[in-house]
PDB file of C-alpha atoms and ligand atoms in Angstrom:
ATOM      1  CA  UNK A 531       0.000   0.000   0.000  1.00 95.00           C
ATOM      2  CA  UNK A 532       1.333   3.410  -0.950  1.00 96.00           C
ATOM      3  CA  UNK A 533      -0.020   6.435   0.941  1.00 97.00           C
ATOM      4  CA  UNK A 534       0.358   9.961  -0.364  1.00 98.00           C
ATOM      5  CA  UNK A 535      -0.712  12.683   2.050  1.00 98.00           C
ATOM      6  CA  UNK A 536      -1.649  15.819   0.123  1.00 98.00           C
ATOM      7  CA  UNK A 537      -1.537  19.155   1.927  1.00 98.00           C
ATOM      8  CA  UNK A 538      -4.120  21.511   0.467  1.00 98.00           C
ATOM      9  CA  UNK A 539      -2.705  24.670   2.123  1.00 97.00           C
ATOM     10  CA  UNK A 540      -6.280  26.003   2.294  1.00 97.00           C
ATOM     11  CA  UNK A 541      -7.829  27.997   5.128  1.00 97.00           C
ATOM     12  CA  UNK A 542      -9.401  24.880   6.648  1.00 97.00           C
ATOM     13  CA  UNK A 543      -6.043  23.099   6.667  1.00 98.00           C
ATOM     14  CA  UNK A 544      -7.395  19.960   4.939  1.00 98.00           C
ATOM     15  CA  UNK A 545      -5.316  16.904   4.206  1.00 98.00           C
ATOM     16  CA  UNK A 546      -6.367  14.826   1.181  1.00 98.00           C
ATOM     17  CA  UNK A 547      -4.998  11.345   0.549  1.00 98.00           C
ATOM     18  CA  UNK A 548      -4.255   8.988  -2.299  1.00 98.00           C
ATOM     19  CA  UNK A 549      -3.879   5.298  -1.503  1.00 98.00           C
ATOM     20  CA  UNK A 550      -2.454   3.262  -4.360  1.00 97.00           C
ATOM     21  CA  UNK A 551      -1.834  -0.350  -5.280  1.00 97.00           C
ATOM     22  CA  UNK A 552       1.840  -0.935  -5.962  1.00 96.00           C
ATOM     23  CA  UNK A 553       1.140  -3.477  -8.689  1.00 97.00           C
ATOM     24  CA  UNK A 554      -1.680  -1.936 -10.719  1.00 98.00           C
ATOM     25  CA  UNK A 555      -1.358   1.786  -9.980  1.00 98.00           C
ATOM     26  CA  UNK A 556      -5.066   1.986  -9.158  1.00 98.00           C
ATOM     27  CA  UNK A 557      -5.727   4.592  -6.486  1.00 98.00           C
ATOM     28  CA  UNK A 558      -8.426   5.631  -4.060  1.00 98.00           C
ATOM     29  CA  UNK A 559      -8.737   9.339  -3.234  1.00 98.00           C
ATOM     30  CA  UNK A 560      -9.889  10.212   0.285  1.00 98.00           C
ATOM     31  CA  UNK A 561     -11.826  13.498   0.533  1.00 98.00           C
ATOM     32  CA  UNK A 562     -10.202  15.016  -2.588  1.00 98.00           C
ATOM     33  CA  UNK A 563     -11.267  18.611  -1.960  1.00 98.00           C
ATOM     34  CA  UNK A 564      -8.198  19.924  -3.751  1.00 98.00           C
ATOM     35  CA  UNK A 565      -9.041  18.026  -6.910  1.00 98.00           C
ATOM     36  CA  UNK A 566      -6.322  19.748  -8.905  1.00 98.00           C
ATOM     37  CA  UNK A 567      -3.580  18.632  -6.523  1.00 98.00           C
ATOM     38  CA  UNK A 568      -5.034  15.128  -6.250  1.00 98.00           C
ATOM     39  CA  UNK A 569      -5.313  14.700 -10.016  1.00 98.00           C
ATOM     40  CA  UNK A 570      -1.857  16.180 -10.602  1.00 98.00           C
ATOM     41  CA  UNK A 571      -0.287  13.933  -7.963  1.00 98.00           C
ATOM     42  CA  UNK A 572      -1.918  10.827  -9.426  1.00 98.00           C
ATOM     43  CA  UNK A 573      -0.740  11.797 -12.889  1.00 98.00           C
ATOM     44  CA  UNK A 574       2.819  12.441 -11.729  1.00 98.00           C
ATOM     45  CA  UNK A 575       2.916   9.041 -10.008  1.00 98.00           C
ATOM     46  CA  UNK A 576       1.358   7.212 -12.957  1.00 98.00           C
ATOM     47  CA  UNK A 577      -1.707   6.248 -10.922  1.00 98.00           C
ATOM     48  CA  UNK A 578      -5.358   6.021 -11.981  1.00 98.00           C
ATOM     49  CA  UNK A 579      -7.957   7.207  -9.476  1.00 98.00           C
ATOM     50  CA  UNK A 580     -10.748   4.623  -9.662  1.00 98.00           C
ATOM     51  CA  UNK A 581     -12.505   5.372  -6.347  1.00 98.00           C
ATOM     52  CA  UNK A 582     -13.263   8.367  -4.163  1.00 98.00           C
ATOM     53  CA  UNK A 583     -13.992   7.832  -0.505  1.00 98.00           C
ATOM     54  CA  UNK A 584     -15.669  10.553   1.559  1.00 98.00           C
ATOM     55  CA  UNK A 585     -15.155  10.083   5.281  1.00 98.00           C
ATOM     56  CA  UNK A 586     -18.299  12.162   5.838  1.00 98.00           C
ATOM     57  CA  UNK A 587     -20.682  14.579   4.196  1.00 98.00           C
ATOM     58  CA  UNK A 588     -19.130  17.965   5.023  1.00 98.00           C
ATOM     59  CA  UNK A 589     -18.421  20.146   2.037  1.00 98.00           C
ATOM     60  CA  UNK A 590     -14.708  20.534   2.818  1.00 98.00           C
ATOM     61  CA  UNK A 591     -14.464  16.768   2.244  1.00 98.00           C
ATOM     62  CA  UNK A 592     -16.859  16.254  -0.685  1.00 98.00           C
ATOM     63  CA  UNK A 593     -16.311  19.509  -2.586  1.00 98.00           C
ATOM     64  CA  UNK A 594     -13.846  18.010  -5.097  1.00 98.00           C
ATOM     65  CA  UNK A 595     -15.851  14.869  -5.960  1.00 98.00           C
ATOM     66  CA  UNK A 596     -17.498  16.182  -9.128  1.00 98.00           C
ATOM     67  CA  UNK A 597     -14.231  17.311 -10.695  1.00 98.00           C
ATOM     68  CA  UNK A 598     -12.442  14.053  -9.905  1.00 98.00           C
ATOM     69  CA  UNK A 599     -15.373  12.017 -11.254  1.00 98.00           C
ATOM     70  CA  UNK A 600     -15.446  14.145 -14.420  1.00 98.00           C
ATOM     71  CA  UNK A 601     -11.722  13.620 -14.956  1.00 98.00           C
ATOM     72  CA  UNK A 602     -11.493   9.920 -14.074  1.00 98.00           C
ATOM     73  CA  UNK A 603     -14.940   8.307 -13.897  1.00 98.00           C
ATOM     74  CA  UNK A 604     -14.118   7.225 -10.326  1.00 98.00           C
ATOM     75  CA  UNK A 605     -16.852   5.693  -8.154  1.00 98.00           C
ATOM     76  CA  UNK A 606     -17.903   7.598  -5.025  1.00 98.00           C
ATOM     77  CA  UNK A 607     -17.992   5.668  -1.727  1.00 98.00           C
ATOM     78  CA  UNK A 608     -19.279   6.916   1.614  1.00 98.00           C
ATOM     79  CA  UNK A 609     -21.306   5.874   4.649  1.00 98.00           C
ATOM     80  CA  UNK A 610     -24.556   4.184   3.594  1.00 98.00           C
ATOM     81  CA  UNK A 611     -26.534   6.764   5.588  1.00 98.00           C
ATOM     82  CA  UNK A 612     -24.888   9.677   3.729  1.00 98.00           C
ATOM     83  CA  UNK A 613     -26.752   8.866   0.514  1.00 96.00           C
ATOM     84  CA  UNK A 614     -29.140  11.807   0.763  1.00 95.00           C
ATOM     85  CA  UNK A 615     -26.299  14.178   1.695  1.00 97.00           C
ATOM     86  CA  UNK A 616     -23.586  13.337  -0.851  1.00 98.00           C
ATOM     87  CA  UNK A 617     -24.581  13.762  -4.511  1.00 95.00           C
ATOM     88  CA  UNK A 618     -23.597  10.981  -6.913  1.00 96.00           C
ATOM     89  CA  UNK A 619     -22.777   8.307  -4.340  1.00 98.00           C
ATOM     90  CA  UNK A 620     -22.159   4.931  -6.013  1.00 98.00           C
ATOM     91  CA  UNK A 621     -21.582   2.712  -2.984  1.00 98.00           C
ATOM     92  CA  UNK A 622     -22.877   2.985   0.557  1.00 98.00           C
ATOM     93  CA  UNK A 623     -20.586   1.442   3.159  1.00 98.00           C
ATOM     94  CA  UNK A 624     -21.324  -0.240   6.463  1.00 98.00           C
ATOM     95  CA  UNK A 625     -19.093  -1.368   9.312  1.00 98.00           C
ATOM     96  CA  UNK A 626     -16.794  -4.242   8.437  1.00 98.00           C
ATOM     97  CA  UNK A 627     -17.074  -3.919   4.655  1.00 98.00           C
ATOM     98  CA  UNK A 628     -13.906  -4.224   2.579  1.00 98.00           C
ATOM     99  CA  UNK A 629     -12.703  -1.639   0.090  1.00 98.00           C
ATOM    100  CA  UNK A 630     -10.283  -3.082  -2.446  1.00 98.00           C
ATOM    101  CA  UNK A 631      -7.779  -1.031  -4.415  1.00 98.00           C
ATOM    102  CA  UNK A 632      -6.120  -2.865  -7.284  1.00 97.00           C
ATOM    103  CA  UNK A 633      -4.703  -6.266  -6.424  1.00 96.00           C
ATOM    104  CA  UNK A 634      -2.804  -5.572  -3.232  1.00 95.00           C
ATOM    105  CA  UNK A 635      -4.730  -3.165  -1.001  1.00 96.00           C
ATOM    106  CA  UNK A 636      -7.728  -3.947   1.155  1.00 97.00           C
ATOM    107  CA  UNK A 637      -9.141  -1.478   3.660  1.00 98.00           C
ATOM    108  CA  UNK A 638     -11.777  -2.060   6.315  1.00 98.00           C
ATOM    109  CA  UNK A 639     -14.650   0.342   6.857  1.00 98.00           C
ATOM    110  CA  UNK A 640     -15.220   1.428  10.462  1.00 98.00           C
ATOM    111  CA  UNK A 641     -18.533   3.075  11.319  1.00 98.00           C
ATOM    112  CA  UNK A 642     -17.382   5.967  13.534  1.00 98.00           C
ATOM    113  CA  UNK A 643     -20.211   8.346  14.467  1.00 98.00           C
ATOM    114  CA  UNK A 644     -19.679  11.461  16.573  1.00 98.00           C
ATOM    115  CA  UNK A 645     -18.381  14.281  14.357  1.00 98.00           C
ATOM    116  CA  UNK A 646     -21.357  13.480  12.147  1.00 98.00           C
ATOM    117  CA  UNK A 647     -23.646  10.464  12.362  1.00 98.00           C
ATOM    118  CA  UNK A 648     -22.551   9.150   8.965  1.00 98.00           C
ATOM    119  CA  UNK A 649     -18.785   9.228   9.351  1.00 98.00           C
ATOM    120  CA  UNK A 650     -16.465   6.393   8.459  1.00 98.00           C
ATOM    121  CA  UNK A 651     -12.799   5.741   9.136  1.00 98.00           C
ATOM    122  CA  UNK A 652     -10.705   3.396   7.020  1.00 98.00           C
ATOM    123  CA  UNK A 653      -8.456   0.878   8.620  1.00 98.00           C
ATOM    124  CA  UNK A 654      -5.509  -0.680   6.824  1.00 97.00           C
ATOM    125  CA  UNK A 655      -4.206  -3.951   8.217  1.00 92.00           C
ATOM    126  CA  UNK A 656      -0.948  -5.478   6.996  1.00 79.00           C
ATOM    127  CA  UNK A 657       2.586  -5.017   8.206  1.00 77.00           C
ATOM    128  CA  UNK A 658       2.056  -1.333   9.032  1.00 90.00           C
ATOM    129  CA  UNK A 659      -1.495  -0.741  10.262  1.00 97.00           C
ATOM    130  CA  UNK A 660      -2.962   2.667   9.464  1.00 98.00           C
ATOM    131  CA  UNK A 661      -6.122   4.638  10.143  1.00 98.00           C
ATOM    132  CA  UNK A 662      -7.616   7.297   7.872  1.00 98.00           C
ATOM    133  CA  UNK A 663      -9.822   9.090  10.323  1.00 98.00           C
ATOM    134  CA  UNK A 664     -11.357  12.147   8.653  1.00 98.00           C
ATOM    135  CA  UNK A 665     -12.677  14.574  11.288  1.00 98.00           C
ATOM    136  CA  UNK A 666     -13.118  11.980  14.050  1.00 98.00           C
ATOM    137  CA  UNK A 667      -9.586  11.844  15.457  1.00 98.00           C
ATOM    138  CA  UNK A 668      -7.068  14.611  14.844  1.00 98.00           C
ATOM    139  CA  UNK A 669      -3.436  14.692  15.865  1.00 98.00           C
ATOM    140  CA  UNK A 670      -3.659  15.589  19.552  1.00 98.00           C
ATOM    141  CA  UNK A 671      -7.396  16.241  19.283  1.00 98.00           C
ATOM    142  CA  UNK A 672     -10.935  15.146  18.472  1.00 98.00           C
ATOM    143  CA  UNK A 673     -13.511  16.365  15.977  1.00 98.00           C
ATOM    144  CA  UNK A 674     -16.202  18.790  17.060  1.00 97.00           C
ATOM    145  CA  UNK A 675     -19.886  17.877  17.071  1.00 97.00           C
ATOM    146  CA  UNK A 676     -21.393  21.188  15.909  1.00 95.00           C
ATOM    147  CA  UNK A 677     -22.608  20.175  12.467  1.00 95.00           C
ATOM    148  CA  UNK A 678     -24.655  17.021  12.776  1.00 95.00           C
ATOM    149  CA  UNK A 679     -22.721  15.166  15.454  1.00 97.00           C
ATOM    150  CA  UNK A 680     -23.119  14.068  19.075  1.00 98.00           C
ATOM    151  CA  UNK A 681     -20.407  14.067  21.786  1.00 98.00           C
ATOM    152  CA  UNK A 682     -21.771  10.915  23.403  1.00 98.00           C
ATOM    153  CA  UNK A 683     -21.359   8.902  20.182  1.00 98.00           C
ATOM    154  CA  UNK A 684     -17.926  10.456  19.657  1.00 98.00           C
ATOM    155  CA  UNK A 685     -16.883   9.119  23.058  1.00 98.00           C
ATOM    156  CA  UNK A 686     -18.230   5.671  22.184  1.00 98.00           C
ATOM    157  CA  UNK A 687     -16.220   5.745  18.943  1.00 98.00           C
ATOM    158  CA  UNK A 688     -13.028   6.774  20.749  1.00 98.00           C
ATOM    159  CA  UNK A 689     -13.351   4.334  23.621  1.00 98.00           C
ATOM    160  CA  UNK A 690     -15.019   1.453  21.833  1.00 98.00           C
ATOM    161  CA  UNK A 691     -13.096   1.466  18.553  1.00 98.00           C
ATOM    162  CA  UNK A 692     -10.131   3.814  18.172  1.00 98.00           C
ATOM    163  CA  UNK A 693      -8.462   3.226  21.541  1.00 98.00           C
ATOM    164  CA  UNK A 694      -8.488  -0.516  20.859  1.00 98.00           C
ATOM    165  CA  UNK A 695      -6.492  -0.357  17.613  1.00 97.00           C
ATOM    166  CA  UNK A 696      -2.854  -1.496  17.671  1.00 97.00           C
ATOM    167  CA  UNK A 697      -0.481   1.048  19.217  1.00 97.00           C
ATOM    168  CA  UNK A 698       1.674   1.165  16.079  1.00 97.00           C
ATOM    169  CA  UNK A 699      -1.267   2.270  13.892  1.00 98.00           C
ATOM    170  CA  UNK A 700      -0.333   5.288  11.761  1.00 98.00           C
ATOM    171  CA  UNK A 701      -2.815   8.145  12.082  1.00 98.00           C
ATOM    172  CA  UNK A 702      -3.892  10.054   8.959  1.00 98.00           C
ATOM    173  CA  UNK A 703      -6.449  12.757   9.886  1.00 98.00           C
ATOM    174  CA  UNK A 704      -8.506  15.066   7.663  1.00 98.00           C
ATOM    175  CA  UNK A 705      -6.962  18.324   8.874  1.00 98.00           C
ATOM    176  CA  UNK A 706      -3.673  19.657  10.210  1.00 98.00           C
ATOM    177  CA  UNK A 707      -4.535  21.016  13.651  1.00 98.00           C
ATOM    178  CA  UNK A 708      -1.658  19.582  15.675  1.00 98.00           C
ATOM    179  CA  UNK A 709      -0.062  22.797  16.950  1.00 98.00           C
ATOM    180  CA  UNK A 710      -3.359  24.242  18.164  1.00 98.00           C
ATOM    181  CA  UNK A 711      -4.422  20.928  19.668  1.00 98.00           C
ATOM    182  CA  UNK A 712      -1.168  20.547  21.602  1.00 98.00           C
ATOM    183  CA  UNK A 713      -1.968  23.942  23.103  1.00 98.00           C
ATOM    184  CA  UNK A 714      -5.268  22.557  24.376  1.00 98.00           C
ATOM    185  CA  UNK A 715      -3.531  19.463  25.744  1.00 98.00           C
ATOM    186  CA  UNK A 716      -1.182  21.715  27.718  1.00 98.00           C
ATOM    187  CA  UNK A 717      -4.056  23.896  28.890  1.00 98.00           C
ATOM    188  CA  UNK A 718      -5.708  20.769  30.301  1.00 98.00           C
ATOM    189  CA  UNK A 719      -2.560  18.961  31.424  1.00 98.00           C
ATOM    190  CA  UNK A 720       0.271  21.455  32.002  1.00 97.00           C
ATOM    191  CA  UNK A 721       2.666  18.714  33.141  1.00 97.00           C
ATOM    192  CA  UNK A 722       2.380  16.741  29.901  1.00 98.00           C
ATOM    193  CA  UNK A 723       6.106  16.705  29.116  1.00 98.00           C
ATOM    194  CA  UNK A 724       5.736  15.012  25.748  1.00 98.00           C
ATOM    195  CA  UNK A 725       3.225  17.562  24.452  1.00 98.00           C
ATOM    196  CA  UNK A 726       5.361  20.410  25.779  1.00 98.00           C
ATOM    197  CA  UNK A 727       8.470  19.034  24.094  1.00 98.00           C
ATOM    198  CA  UNK A 728       6.684  18.652  20.739  1.00 98.00           C
ATOM    199  CA  UNK A 729       4.932  22.009  20.593  1.00 98.00           C
ATOM    200  CA  UNK A 730       7.767  24.268  19.291  1.00 98.00           C
ATOM    201  CA  UNK A 731       8.593  21.955  16.387  1.00 97.00           C
ATOM    202  CA  UNK A 732       4.922  21.453  15.524  1.00 98.00           C
ATOM    203  CA  UNK A 733       4.316  25.221  15.468  1.00 97.00           C
ATOM    204  CA  UNK A 734       6.957  25.459  12.759  1.00 97.00           C
ATOM    205  CA  UNK A 735       6.283  22.287  10.837  1.00 97.00           C
ATOM    206  CA  UNK A 736       5.731  22.385   7.105  1.00 97.00           C
ATOM    207  CA  UNK A 737       2.378  20.641   6.713  1.00 97.00           C
ATOM    208  CA  UNK A 738       3.453  19.443   3.276  1.00 97.00           C
ATOM    209  CA  UNK A 739       5.816  17.142   5.188  1.00 97.00           C
ATOM    210  CA  UNK A 740       3.705  16.657   8.278  1.00 98.00           C
ATOM    211  CA  UNK A 741       4.591  14.384  11.150  1.00 98.00           C
ATOM    212  CA  UNK A 742       2.572  11.165  10.948  1.00 98.00           C
ATOM    213  CA  UNK A 743       1.771  10.113  14.493  1.00 98.00           C
ATOM    214  CA  UNK A 744       0.956   6.673  15.836  1.00 98.00           C
ATOM    215  CA  UNK A 745      -1.859   5.694  18.161  1.00 98.00           C
ATOM    216  CA  UNK A 746       0.766   5.148  20.879  1.00 98.00           C
ATOM    217  CA  UNK A 747       1.887   8.773  20.541  1.00 98.00           C
ATOM    218  CA  UNK A 748      -1.721   9.996  20.481  1.00 98.00           C
ATOM    219  CA  UNK A 749      -2.285   8.236  23.788  1.00 98.00           C
ATOM    220  CA  UNK A 750       0.501  10.413  25.204  1.00 98.00           C
ATOM    221  CA  UNK A 751      -0.401  13.789  23.690  1.00 98.00           C
ATOM    222  CA  UNK A 752      -4.131  13.647  22.945  1.00 98.00           C
ATOM    223  CA  UNK A 753      -6.278  14.764  25.881  1.00 98.00           C
ATOM    224  CA  UNK A 754      -9.212  12.752  24.539  1.00 98.00           C
ATOM    225  CA  UNK A 755      -7.256   9.544  25.190  1.00 98.00           C
ATOM    226  CA  UNK A 756      -6.030  10.693  28.629  1.00 98.00           C
ATOM    227  CA  UNK A 757      -9.272  10.379  30.525  1.00 98.00           C
ATOM    228  CA  UNK A 758      -7.745   8.827  33.656  1.00 97.00           C
ATOM    229  CA  UNK A 759      -4.782  11.209  33.960  1.00 97.00           C
ATOM    230  CA  UNK A 760      -4.766  12.626  37.513  1.00 97.00           C
ATOM    231  CA  UNK A 761      -3.734  16.082  36.283  1.00 96.00           C
ATOM    232  CA  UNK A 762      -6.442  16.148  33.606  1.00 98.00           C
ATOM    233  CA  UNK A 763      -9.018  15.289  36.270  1.00 98.00           C
ATOM    234  CA  UNK A 764      -7.583  17.767  38.769  1.00 97.00           C
ATOM    235  CA  UNK A 765      -7.726  20.605  36.215  1.00 97.00           C
ATOM    236  CA  UNK A 766     -11.202  19.546  35.126  1.00 97.00           C
ATOM    237  CA  UNK A 767     -12.459  19.802  38.696  1.00 97.00           C
ATOM    238  CA  UNK A 768     -11.240  23.414  38.777  1.00 97.00           C
ATOM    239  CA  UNK A 769     -13.544  24.148  35.815  1.00 96.00           C
ATOM    240  CA  UNK A 770     -16.387  21.919  37.058  1.00 97.00           C
ATOM    241  CA  UNK A 771     -16.359  21.984  40.899  1.00 96.00           C
ATOM    242  CA  UNK A 772     -19.274  19.552  41.085  1.00 96.00           C
ATOM    243  CA  UNK A 773     -17.267  16.814  39.376  1.00 96.00           C
ATOM    244  CA  UNK A 774     -16.368  13.889  41.657  1.00 94.00           C
ATOM    245  CA  UNK A 775     -12.698  13.153  42.313  1.00 92.00           C
ATOM    246  CA  UNK A 776     -13.079   9.842  40.491  1.00 94.00           C
ATOM    247  CA  UNK A 777     -15.243  10.633  37.450  1.00 97.00           C
ATOM    248  CA  UNK A 778     -15.994   7.971  34.843  1.00 98.00           C
ATOM    249  CA  UNK A 779     -14.173   8.243  31.539  1.00 98.00           C
ATOM    250  CA  UNK A 780     -17.210   9.238  29.519  1.00 98.00           C
ATOM    251  CA  UNK A 781     -17.907  12.178  31.807  1.00 98.00           C
ATOM    252  CA  UNK A 782     -14.284  13.333  31.512  1.00 98.00           C
ATOM    253  CA  UNK A 783     -14.435  13.068  27.710  1.00 98.00           C
ATOM    254  CA  UNK A 784     -17.694  15.033  27.480  1.00 98.00           C
ATOM    255  CA  UNK A 785     -16.401  17.783  29.773  1.00 98.00           C
ATOM    256  CA  UNK A 786     -13.173  18.047  27.750  1.00 98.00           C
ATOM    257  CA  UNK A 787     -15.167  18.236  24.513  1.00 98.00           C
ATOM    258  CA  UNK A 788     -17.311  20.968  26.069  1.00 97.00           C
ATOM    259  CA  UNK A 789     -14.260  22.995  27.149  1.00 97.00           C
ATOM    260  CA  UNK A 790     -12.618  22.559  23.738  1.00 97.00           C
ATOM    261  CA  UNK A 791     -15.673  24.150  22.098  1.00 96.00           C
ATOM    262  CA  UNK A 792     -14.915  27.416  23.855  1.00 94.00           C
ATOM    263  CA  UNK A 793     -11.139  27.216  24.061  1.00 93.00           C
TER     264      UNK A 793
HETATM  265 ZN1   ZN B1248     -16.272  17.608   9.095  1.00 53.38          ZN
HETATM  266 ZN1   ZN B1249     -13.286  18.758   7.820  1.00 53.38          ZN
END
């Protein structure tokens, strides 16, 4: 499996992706908003885009579909329940379904509600597991729930699915928000040495050559995976004095999500 992360350099800081089969050159484009860059990259690599996958229905993820379809005839794949929200969908996906690219790549569809209720992540197995996670999981952060989502489902997705993936899983999110998100981590957990050490470099990083994190690293620097950290809980109780000194993980997650909305 070949992964090409494409930095759009737009105001929303989107990442687009091409995933290609080494043998056939067939490629799947994830959320190809910057259709010109995606098409140009495929051409330069000698790849043919045969499928488009939208992680969810938001316009900053689907806005390049029509141009890529016009140029390549690619099929559009998305969550089965996104059919009335994404024009021209060819295949509706459900949890556990396989997406094949050429002869050598097979991805698994995860049904990951929370940011929206028809959001999917793609999981690659194989020698280097990977997760293409749209706006569900960001580097050092979590998606918001303002536009069709629900924090409670987002927690269930994090705790029930994402946290259980192998630690070495490579994380490929839909936006570059790492510097800002590390700031929130440090606001919530000032003694997080790893986040503090990473922040200066991440503030300066060229997103065209972005750091690709692993789930193991996310568990160190992402507040939304640090729900039992004593300093996270201590700081949270300063903001929410009614919180018990031993809150359950879902409560911690929901309070963090609430604070992040205003941070
Ligand atoms: Zn979104
Ligand atoms: Zn987005």
